[in-house]
mmCIF file of C-alpha atoms in Angstrom:
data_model
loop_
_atom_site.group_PDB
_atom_site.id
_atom_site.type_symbol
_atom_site.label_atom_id
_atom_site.label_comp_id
_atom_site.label_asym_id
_atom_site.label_seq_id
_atom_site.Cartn_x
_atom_site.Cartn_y
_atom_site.Cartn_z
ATOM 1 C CA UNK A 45 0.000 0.000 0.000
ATOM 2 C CA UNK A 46 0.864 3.967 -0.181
ATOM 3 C CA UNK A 47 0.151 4.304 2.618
ATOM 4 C CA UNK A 48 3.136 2.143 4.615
ATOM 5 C CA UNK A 49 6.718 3.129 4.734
ATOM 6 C CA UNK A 50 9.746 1.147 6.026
ATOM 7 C CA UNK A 51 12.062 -1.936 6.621
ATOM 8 C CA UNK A 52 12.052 -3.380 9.681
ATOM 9 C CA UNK A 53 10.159 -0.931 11.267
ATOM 10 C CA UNK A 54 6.949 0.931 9.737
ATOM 11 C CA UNK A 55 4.520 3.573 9.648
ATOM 12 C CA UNK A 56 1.125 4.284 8.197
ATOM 13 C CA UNK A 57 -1.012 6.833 7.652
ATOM 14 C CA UNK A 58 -5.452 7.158 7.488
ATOM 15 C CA UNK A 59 -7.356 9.757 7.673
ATOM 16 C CA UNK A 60 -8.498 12.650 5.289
ATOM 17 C CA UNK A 61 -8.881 16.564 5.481
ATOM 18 C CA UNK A 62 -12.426 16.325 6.470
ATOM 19 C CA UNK A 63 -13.157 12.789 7.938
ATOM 20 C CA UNK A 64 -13.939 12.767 11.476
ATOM 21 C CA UNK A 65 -9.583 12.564 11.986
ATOM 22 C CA UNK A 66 -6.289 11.668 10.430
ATOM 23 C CA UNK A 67 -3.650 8.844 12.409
ATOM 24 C CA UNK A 68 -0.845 7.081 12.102
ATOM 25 C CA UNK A 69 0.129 3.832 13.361
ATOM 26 C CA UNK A 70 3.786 2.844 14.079
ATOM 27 C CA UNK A 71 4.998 -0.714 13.856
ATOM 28 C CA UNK A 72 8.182 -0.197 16.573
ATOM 29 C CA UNK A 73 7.903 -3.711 18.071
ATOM 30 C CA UNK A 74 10.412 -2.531 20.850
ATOM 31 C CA UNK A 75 8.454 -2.614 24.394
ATOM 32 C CA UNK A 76 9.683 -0.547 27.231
ATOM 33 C CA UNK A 77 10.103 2.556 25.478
ATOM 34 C CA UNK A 78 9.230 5.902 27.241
ATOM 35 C CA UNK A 79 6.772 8.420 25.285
ATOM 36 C CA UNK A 80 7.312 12.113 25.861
ATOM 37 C CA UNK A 81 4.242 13.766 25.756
ATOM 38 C CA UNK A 82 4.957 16.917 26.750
ATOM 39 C CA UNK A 83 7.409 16.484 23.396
ATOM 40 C CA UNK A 84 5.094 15.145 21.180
ATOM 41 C CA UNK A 85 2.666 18.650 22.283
ATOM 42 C CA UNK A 86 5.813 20.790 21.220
ATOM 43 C CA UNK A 87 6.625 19.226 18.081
ATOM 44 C CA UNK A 88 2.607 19.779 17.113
ATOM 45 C CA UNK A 89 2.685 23.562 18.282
ATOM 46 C CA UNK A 90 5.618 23.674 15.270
ATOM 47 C CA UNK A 91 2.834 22.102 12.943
ATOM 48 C CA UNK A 92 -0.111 23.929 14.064
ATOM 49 C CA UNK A 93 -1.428 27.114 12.231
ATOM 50 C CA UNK A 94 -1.394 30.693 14.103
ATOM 51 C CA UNK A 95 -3.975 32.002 12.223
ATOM 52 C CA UNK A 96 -1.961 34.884 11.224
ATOM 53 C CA UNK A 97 0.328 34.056 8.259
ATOM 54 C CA UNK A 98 -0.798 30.367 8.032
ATOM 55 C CA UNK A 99 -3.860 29.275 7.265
ATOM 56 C CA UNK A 100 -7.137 30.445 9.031
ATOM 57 C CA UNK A 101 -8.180 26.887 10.067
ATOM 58 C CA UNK A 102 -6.692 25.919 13.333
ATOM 59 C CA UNK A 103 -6.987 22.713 14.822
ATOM 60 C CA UNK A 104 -6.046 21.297 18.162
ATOM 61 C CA UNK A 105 -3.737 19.367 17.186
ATOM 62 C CA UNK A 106 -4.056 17.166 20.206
ATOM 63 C CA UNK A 107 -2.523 13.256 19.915
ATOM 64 C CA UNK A 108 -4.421 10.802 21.175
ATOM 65 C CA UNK A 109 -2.227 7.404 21.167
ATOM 66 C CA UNK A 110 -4.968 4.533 21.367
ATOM 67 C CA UNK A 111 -3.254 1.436 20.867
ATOM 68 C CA UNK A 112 0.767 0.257 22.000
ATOM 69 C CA UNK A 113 1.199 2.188 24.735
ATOM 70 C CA UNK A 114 0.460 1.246 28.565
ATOM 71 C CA UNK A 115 1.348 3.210 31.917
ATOM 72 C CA UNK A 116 3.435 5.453 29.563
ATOM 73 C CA UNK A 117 5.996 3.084 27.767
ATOM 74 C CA UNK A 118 5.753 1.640 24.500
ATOM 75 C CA UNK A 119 4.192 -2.501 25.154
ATOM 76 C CA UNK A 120 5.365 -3.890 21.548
ATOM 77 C CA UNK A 121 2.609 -4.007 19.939
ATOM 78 C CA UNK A 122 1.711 -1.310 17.473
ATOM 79 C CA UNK A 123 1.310 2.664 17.861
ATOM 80 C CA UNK A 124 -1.478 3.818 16.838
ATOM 81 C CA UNK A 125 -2.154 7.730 17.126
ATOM 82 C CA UNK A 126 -5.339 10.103 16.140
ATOM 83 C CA UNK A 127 -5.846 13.922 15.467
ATOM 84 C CA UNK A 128 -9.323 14.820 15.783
ATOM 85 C CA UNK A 129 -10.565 17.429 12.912
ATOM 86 C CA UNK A 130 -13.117 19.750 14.264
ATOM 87 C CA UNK A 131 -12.398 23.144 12.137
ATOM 88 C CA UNK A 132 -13.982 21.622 8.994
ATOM 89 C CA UNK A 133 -15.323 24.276 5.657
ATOM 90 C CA UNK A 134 -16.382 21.427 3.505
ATOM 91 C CA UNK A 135 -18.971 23.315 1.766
ATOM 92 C CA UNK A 136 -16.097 25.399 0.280
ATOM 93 C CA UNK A 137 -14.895 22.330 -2.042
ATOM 94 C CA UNK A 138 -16.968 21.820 -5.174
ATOM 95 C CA UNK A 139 -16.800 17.800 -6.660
ATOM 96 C CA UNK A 140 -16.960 18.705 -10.295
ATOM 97 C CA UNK A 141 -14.620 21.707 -10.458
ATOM 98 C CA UNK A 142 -10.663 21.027 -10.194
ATOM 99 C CA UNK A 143 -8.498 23.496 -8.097
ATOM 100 C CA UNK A 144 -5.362 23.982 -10.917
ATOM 101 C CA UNK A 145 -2.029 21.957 -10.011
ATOM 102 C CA UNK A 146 -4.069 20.163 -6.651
ATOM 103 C CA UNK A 147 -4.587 16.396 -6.407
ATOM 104 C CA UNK A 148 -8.754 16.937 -7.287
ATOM 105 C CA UNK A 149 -7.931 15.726 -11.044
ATOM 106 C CA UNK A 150 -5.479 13.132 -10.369
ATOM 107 C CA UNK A 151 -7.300 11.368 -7.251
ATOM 108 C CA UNK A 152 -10.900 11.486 -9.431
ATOM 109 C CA UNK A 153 -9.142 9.275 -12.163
ATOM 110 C CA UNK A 154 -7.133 7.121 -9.986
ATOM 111 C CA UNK A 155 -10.238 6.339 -7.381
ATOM 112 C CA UNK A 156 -12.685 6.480 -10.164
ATOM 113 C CA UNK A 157 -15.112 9.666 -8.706
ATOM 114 C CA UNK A 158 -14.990 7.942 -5.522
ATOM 115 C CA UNK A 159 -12.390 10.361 -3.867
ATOM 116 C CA UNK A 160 -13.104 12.072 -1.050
ATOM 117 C CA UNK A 161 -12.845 15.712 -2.989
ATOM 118 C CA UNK A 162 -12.725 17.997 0.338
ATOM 119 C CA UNK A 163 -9.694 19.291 0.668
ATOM 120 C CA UNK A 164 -7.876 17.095 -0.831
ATOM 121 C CA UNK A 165 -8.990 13.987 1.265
ATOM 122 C CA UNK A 166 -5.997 11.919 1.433
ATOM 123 C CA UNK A 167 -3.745 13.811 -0.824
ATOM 124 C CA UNK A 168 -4.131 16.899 1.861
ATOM 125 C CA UNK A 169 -1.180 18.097 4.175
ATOM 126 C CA UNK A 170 -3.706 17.630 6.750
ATOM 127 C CA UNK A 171 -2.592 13.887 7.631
ATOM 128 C CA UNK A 172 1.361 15.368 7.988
ATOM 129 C CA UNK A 173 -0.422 16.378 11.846
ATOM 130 C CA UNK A 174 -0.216 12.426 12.203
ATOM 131 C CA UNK A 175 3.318 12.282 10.535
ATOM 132 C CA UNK A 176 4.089 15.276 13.105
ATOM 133 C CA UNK A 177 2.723 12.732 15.725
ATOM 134 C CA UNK A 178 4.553 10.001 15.021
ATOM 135 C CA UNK A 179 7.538 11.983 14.878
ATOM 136 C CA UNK A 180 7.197 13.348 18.548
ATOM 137 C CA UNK A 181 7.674 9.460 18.956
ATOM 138 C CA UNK A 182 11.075 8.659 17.103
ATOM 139 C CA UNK A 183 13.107 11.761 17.605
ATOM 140 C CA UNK A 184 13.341 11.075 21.377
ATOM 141 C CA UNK A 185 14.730 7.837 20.841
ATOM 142 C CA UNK A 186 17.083 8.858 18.220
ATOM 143 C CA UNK A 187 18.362 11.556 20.868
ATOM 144 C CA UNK A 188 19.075 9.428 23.212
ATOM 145 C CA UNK A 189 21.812 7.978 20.782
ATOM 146 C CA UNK A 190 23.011 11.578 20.194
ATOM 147 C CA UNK A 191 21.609 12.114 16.619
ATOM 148 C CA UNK A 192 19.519 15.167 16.366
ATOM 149 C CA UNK A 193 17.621 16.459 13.195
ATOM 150 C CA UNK A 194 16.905 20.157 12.691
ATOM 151 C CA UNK A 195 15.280 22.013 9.826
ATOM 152 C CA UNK A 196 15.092 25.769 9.016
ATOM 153 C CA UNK A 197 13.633 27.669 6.012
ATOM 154 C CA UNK A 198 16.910 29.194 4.267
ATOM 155 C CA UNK A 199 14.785 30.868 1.464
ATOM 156 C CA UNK A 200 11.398 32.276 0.764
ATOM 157 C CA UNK A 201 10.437 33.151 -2.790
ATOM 158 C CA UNK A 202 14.072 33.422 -3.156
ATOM 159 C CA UNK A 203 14.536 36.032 -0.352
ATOM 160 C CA UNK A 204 16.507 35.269 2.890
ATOM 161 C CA UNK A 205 16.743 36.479 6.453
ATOM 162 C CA UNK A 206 14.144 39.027 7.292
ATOM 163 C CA UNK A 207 12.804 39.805 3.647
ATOM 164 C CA UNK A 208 11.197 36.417 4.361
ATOM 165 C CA UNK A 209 8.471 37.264 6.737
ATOM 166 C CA UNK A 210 7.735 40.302 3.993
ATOM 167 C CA UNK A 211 7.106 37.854 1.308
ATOM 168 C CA UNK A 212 4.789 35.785 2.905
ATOM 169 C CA UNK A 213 2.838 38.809 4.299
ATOM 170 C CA UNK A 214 2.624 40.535 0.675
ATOM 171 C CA UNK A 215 1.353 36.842 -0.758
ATOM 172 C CA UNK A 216 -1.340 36.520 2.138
ATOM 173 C CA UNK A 217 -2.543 40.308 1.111
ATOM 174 C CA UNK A 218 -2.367 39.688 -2.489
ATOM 175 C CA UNK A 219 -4.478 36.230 -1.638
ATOM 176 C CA UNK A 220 -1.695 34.293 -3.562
ATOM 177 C CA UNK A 221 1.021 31.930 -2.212
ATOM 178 C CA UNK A 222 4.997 31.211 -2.308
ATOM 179 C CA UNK A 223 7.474 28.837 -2.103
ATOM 180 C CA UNK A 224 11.036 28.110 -0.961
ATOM 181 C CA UNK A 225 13.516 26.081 0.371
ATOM 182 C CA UNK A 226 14.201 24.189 4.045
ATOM 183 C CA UNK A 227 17.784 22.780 4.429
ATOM 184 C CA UNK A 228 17.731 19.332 7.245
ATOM 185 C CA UNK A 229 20.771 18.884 8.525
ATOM 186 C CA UNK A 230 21.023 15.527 10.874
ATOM 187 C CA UNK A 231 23.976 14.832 13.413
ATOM 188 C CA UNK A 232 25.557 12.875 15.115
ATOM 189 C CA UNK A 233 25.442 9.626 12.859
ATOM 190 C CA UNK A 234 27.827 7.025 12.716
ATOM 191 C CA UNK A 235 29.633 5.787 9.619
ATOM 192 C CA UNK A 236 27.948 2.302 7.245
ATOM 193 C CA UNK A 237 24.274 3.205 7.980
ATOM 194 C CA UNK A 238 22.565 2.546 4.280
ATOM 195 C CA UNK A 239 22.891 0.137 1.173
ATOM 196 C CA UNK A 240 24.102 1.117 -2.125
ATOM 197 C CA UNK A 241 21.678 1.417 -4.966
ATOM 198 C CA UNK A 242 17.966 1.154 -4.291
ATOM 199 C CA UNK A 243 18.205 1.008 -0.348
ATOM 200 C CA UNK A 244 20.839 4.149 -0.518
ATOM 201 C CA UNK A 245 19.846 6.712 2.284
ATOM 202 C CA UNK A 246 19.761 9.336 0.079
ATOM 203 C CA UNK A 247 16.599 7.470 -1.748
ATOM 204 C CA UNK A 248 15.138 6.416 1.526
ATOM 205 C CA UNK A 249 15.615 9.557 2.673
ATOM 206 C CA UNK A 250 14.289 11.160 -1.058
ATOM 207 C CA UNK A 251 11.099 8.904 -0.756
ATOM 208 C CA UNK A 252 9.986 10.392 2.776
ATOM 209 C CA UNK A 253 10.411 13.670 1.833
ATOM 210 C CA UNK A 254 8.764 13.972 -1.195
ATOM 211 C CA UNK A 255 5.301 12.111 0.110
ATOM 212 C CA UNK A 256 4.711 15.832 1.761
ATOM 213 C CA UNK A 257 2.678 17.265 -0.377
ATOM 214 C CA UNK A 258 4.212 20.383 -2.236
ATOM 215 C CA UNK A 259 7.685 19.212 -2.155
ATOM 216 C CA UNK A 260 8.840 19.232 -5.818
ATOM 217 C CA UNK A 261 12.385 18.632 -5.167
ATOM 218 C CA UNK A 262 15.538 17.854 -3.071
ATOM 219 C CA UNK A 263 19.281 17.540 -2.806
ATOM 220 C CA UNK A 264 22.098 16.427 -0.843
ATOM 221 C CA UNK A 265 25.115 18.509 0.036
ATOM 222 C CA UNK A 266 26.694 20.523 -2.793
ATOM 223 C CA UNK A 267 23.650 19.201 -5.127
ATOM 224 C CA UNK A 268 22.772 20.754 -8.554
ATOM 225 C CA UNK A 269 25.932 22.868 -8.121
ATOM 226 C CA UNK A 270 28.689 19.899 -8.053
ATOM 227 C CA UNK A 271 26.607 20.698 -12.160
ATOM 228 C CA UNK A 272 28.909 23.263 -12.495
ATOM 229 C CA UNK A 273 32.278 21.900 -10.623
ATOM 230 C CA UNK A 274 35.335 20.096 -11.100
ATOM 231 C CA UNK A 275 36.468 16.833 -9.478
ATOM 232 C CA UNK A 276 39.407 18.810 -7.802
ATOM 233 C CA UNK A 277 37.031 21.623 -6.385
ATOM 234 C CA UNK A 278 34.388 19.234 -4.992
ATOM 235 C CA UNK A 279 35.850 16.407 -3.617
ATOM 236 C CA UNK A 280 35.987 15.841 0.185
ATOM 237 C CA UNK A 281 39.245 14.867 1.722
ATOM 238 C CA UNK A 282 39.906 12.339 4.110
ATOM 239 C CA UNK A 283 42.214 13.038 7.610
ATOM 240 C CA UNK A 284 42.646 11.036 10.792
ATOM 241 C CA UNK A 285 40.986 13.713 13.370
ATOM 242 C CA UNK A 286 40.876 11.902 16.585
ATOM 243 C CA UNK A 287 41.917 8.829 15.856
ATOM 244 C CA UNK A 288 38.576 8.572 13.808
ATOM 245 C CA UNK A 289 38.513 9.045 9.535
ATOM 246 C CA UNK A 290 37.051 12.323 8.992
ATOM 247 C CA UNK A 291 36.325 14.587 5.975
ATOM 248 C CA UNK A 292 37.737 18.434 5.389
ATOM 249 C CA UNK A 293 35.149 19.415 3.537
ATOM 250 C CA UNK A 294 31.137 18.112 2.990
ATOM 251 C CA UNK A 295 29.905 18.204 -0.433
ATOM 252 C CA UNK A 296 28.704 15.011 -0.712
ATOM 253 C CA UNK A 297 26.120 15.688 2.556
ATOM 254 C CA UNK A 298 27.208 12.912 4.807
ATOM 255 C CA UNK A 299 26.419 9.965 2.378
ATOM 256 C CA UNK A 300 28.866 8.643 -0.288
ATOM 257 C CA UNK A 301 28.151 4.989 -2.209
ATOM 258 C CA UNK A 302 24.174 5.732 -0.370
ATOM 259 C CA UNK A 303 25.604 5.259 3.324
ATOM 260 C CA UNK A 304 26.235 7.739 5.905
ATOM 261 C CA UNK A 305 30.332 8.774 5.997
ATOM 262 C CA UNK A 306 30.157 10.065 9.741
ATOM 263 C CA UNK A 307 29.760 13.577 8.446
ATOM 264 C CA UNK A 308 26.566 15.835 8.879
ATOM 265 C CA UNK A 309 23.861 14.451 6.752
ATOM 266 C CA UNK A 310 22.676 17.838 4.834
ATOM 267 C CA UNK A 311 19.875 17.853 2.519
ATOM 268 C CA UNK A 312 17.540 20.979 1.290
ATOM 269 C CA UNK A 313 14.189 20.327 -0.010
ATOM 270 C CA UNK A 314 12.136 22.273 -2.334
ATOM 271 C CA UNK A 315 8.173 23.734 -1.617
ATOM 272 C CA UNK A 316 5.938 24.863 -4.578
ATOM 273 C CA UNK A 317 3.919 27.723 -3.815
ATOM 274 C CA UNK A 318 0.138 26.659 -2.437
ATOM 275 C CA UNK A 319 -1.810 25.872 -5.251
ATOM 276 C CA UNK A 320 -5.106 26.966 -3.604
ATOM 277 C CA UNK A 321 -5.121 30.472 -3.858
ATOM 278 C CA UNK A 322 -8.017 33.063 -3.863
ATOM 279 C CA UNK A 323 -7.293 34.424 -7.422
ATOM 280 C CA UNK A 324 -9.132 33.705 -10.026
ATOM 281 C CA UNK A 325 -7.267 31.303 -12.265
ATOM 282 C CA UNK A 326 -8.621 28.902 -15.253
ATOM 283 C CA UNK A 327 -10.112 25.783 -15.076
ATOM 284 C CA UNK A 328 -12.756 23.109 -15.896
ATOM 285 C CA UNK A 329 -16.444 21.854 -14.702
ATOM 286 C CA UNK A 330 -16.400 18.250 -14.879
ATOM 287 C CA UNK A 331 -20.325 18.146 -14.871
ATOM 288 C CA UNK A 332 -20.958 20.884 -17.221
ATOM 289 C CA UNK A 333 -17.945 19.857 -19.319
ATOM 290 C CA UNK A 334 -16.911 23.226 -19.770
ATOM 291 C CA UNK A 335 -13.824 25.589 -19.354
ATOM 292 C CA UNK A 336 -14.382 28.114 -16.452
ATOM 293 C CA UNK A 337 -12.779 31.126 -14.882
ATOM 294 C CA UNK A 338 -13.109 29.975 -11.017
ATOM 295 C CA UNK A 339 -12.304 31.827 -7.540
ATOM 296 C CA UNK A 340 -11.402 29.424 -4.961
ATOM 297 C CA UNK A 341 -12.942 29.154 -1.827
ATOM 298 C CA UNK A 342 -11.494 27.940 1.744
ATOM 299 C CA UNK A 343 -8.582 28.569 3.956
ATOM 300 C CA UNK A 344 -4.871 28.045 2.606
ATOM 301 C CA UNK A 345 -1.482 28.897 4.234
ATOM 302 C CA UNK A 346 0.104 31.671 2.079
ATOM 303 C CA UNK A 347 3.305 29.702 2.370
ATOM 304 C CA UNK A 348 3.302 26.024 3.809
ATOM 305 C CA UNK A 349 7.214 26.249 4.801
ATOM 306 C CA UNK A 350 6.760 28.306 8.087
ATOM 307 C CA UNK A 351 4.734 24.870 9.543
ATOM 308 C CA UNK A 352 7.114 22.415 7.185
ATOM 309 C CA UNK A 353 10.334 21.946 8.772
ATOM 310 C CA UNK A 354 9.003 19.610 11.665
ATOM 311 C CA UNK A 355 7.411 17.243 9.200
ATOM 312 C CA UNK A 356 10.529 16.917 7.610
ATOM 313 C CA UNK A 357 12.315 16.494 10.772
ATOM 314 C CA UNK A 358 9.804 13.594 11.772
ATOM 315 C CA UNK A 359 10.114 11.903 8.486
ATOM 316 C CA UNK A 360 13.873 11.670 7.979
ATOM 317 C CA UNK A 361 13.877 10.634 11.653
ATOM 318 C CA UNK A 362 12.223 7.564 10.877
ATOM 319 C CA UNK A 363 14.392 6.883 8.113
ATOM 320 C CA UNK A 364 17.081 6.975 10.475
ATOM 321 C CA UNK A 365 16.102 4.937 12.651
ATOM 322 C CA UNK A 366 14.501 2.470 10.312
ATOM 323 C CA UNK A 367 18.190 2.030 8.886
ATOM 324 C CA UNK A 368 19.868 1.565 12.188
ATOM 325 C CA UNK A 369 17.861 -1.252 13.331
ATOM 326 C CA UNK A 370 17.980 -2.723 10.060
ATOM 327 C CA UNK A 371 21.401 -2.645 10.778
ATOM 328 C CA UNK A 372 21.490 -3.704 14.451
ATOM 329 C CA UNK A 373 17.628 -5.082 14.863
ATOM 330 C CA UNK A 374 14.875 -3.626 16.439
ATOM 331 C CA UNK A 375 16.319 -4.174 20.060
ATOM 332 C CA UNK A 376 19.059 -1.197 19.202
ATOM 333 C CA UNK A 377 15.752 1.479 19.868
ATOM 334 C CA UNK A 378 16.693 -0.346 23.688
ATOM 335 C CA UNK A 379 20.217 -0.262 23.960
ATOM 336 C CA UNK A 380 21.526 -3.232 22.319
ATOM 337 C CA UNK A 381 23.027 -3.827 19.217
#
């Protein structure tokens, strides 16, 4: 299914935009494993909208973990998680009419006018609350090793620094949208983690990330520029630093032959601008088979970035951890390899 990601451990998602909630279940096996709670609230405050330049629908956001869990550790059995949705506009989606460069025309084919059309259903960034969820579960535990995963936005509709915030703001006013780019950069993990070829972590790590919806692209380290560079200017040096093999330089983002060299694993992903925006754009009627001029209705975030880095953070942590107890079992989420 789509819907399940993972080796030896997994994670699903259910839910839709508008259905009474969205989950996620985790399939950690490991008992005896503390949950944070007051963690997982946190890392759903990053998620959740402020009204002010994110989208007008707030949530509560509150994770309710229903099944795996007893007297506050983990029992082996699977995680399962919901996030109730009780700010719902469904009357502002229309079946018949397709929001340009959304999922409406692309989930009516593949489910056959069966899809769940308000907002998105499925397809919406609504379920990434449960990814968030799940997340609040497996960065802990990959802490507690001493890796740590942290996003930030390094570009807004190709501003930086402050001229961000201004961008955003002019695209709310104008009732359009932008884009940009969040770099990840992960620490603190140890050399061999990965396979070559189709199990590299870069394509493991690829895969995660682009099942958010508006991510249109990513790359590791120098990326599209090594495009543009020489062997001799982009190559990264080994030393002994330590007593441990070490590289001067980082172009290649922590991974070389698809596993981790010790180095900081340092990836930037790409965000299309919103598609739902409150100009009028073109489109068509499905049930009047006819080309229309259509304003959209409902509530969008101007710019999904400013509530994106934590879902990235909570996917590429379970990509992490999948690969290290693929490498040393589940049992390593407990201490032993």
């Amino acid at each position: 299914m789509a819907s399940i990601m993972g080796n030896t451990i997994k994670l699903s998602i259910f839910g839709e935009s508008h259905g009474e909630c969205v989950g996620s279940t985790l399939f950690l096996q490991a008992p005896g494993i503390k949950i944070d709670y007051d963690f997982i609230k946190n890392q759903m405050l990053k998620r959740k909208s402020n009204g002010i330049l994110t989208t007008p629908r707030i949530e509560d956001d509150e994770v309710e973990i229903i099944s795996g869990v007893f007297n506050g550790y983990t029992n082996g059995n699977p995680i399962t998680l919901i996030v109730k949705n009780k700010n719902t506009h469904s009357s502002d989606y229309e079946k018949d009419i397709l929001r340009p460069s959304s999922a409406d025309y692309t989930q009516k084919v593949k489910q056959m006018g069966f899809e769940d059309y308000r907002g998105s259903g499925f397809a919406s960034a609504r379920l990434t609350a449960a990814l968030v969820g799940a997340g609040g579960i497996i960065l802990p535990i990959l802490k507690e090793k001493g890796i740590e995963i942290e996003s930030r936005i390094i570009s807004i509709h190709g501003k930086t620094g402050s001229d961000m915030v201004e961008e955003v703001k002019k695209a709310k006013e104008e009732e359009d949208s932008v884009g940009g780019i969040i770099e990840t950069t992960i620490k603190g993990l140890e050399p061999g983690i990965g396979e070559p070829y189709f199990d590299s972590l870069e394509s493991d790590i690829a895969k995660a990330i682009f099942s958010i919806p508006a991510v249109k692209g990513i790359e590791f380290g120098l990326g599209f520029g090594f495009a543009s560079k020489k062997g001799s200017e982009v190559n990264d040096p080994f030393e002994i630093n330590e007593g441990k093999v070490r590289t001067l330089s980082n172009n290649s983002g922590g991974i070389q032959g698809g596993i981790s060299n010790g180095e900081n694993i340092v990836f930037r992903t790409v965000f299309k601008p919103t598609p739902s925006i409150g100009k009028t754009q073109k489109t068509v009627n499905l049930e009047e088979n006819k080309n229309i001029d259509y304003n959209l209705h409902g509530r969008h975030d101007p710019c999904v970035l400013l509530r994106a880095g934590v879902i990235i953070d909570s996917l590429a942590g379970f990509v992490i951890l999948d690969e290290l107890c693929t490498r040393y079992g589940y049992l390593y989420m407990k201490g032993s390899k």
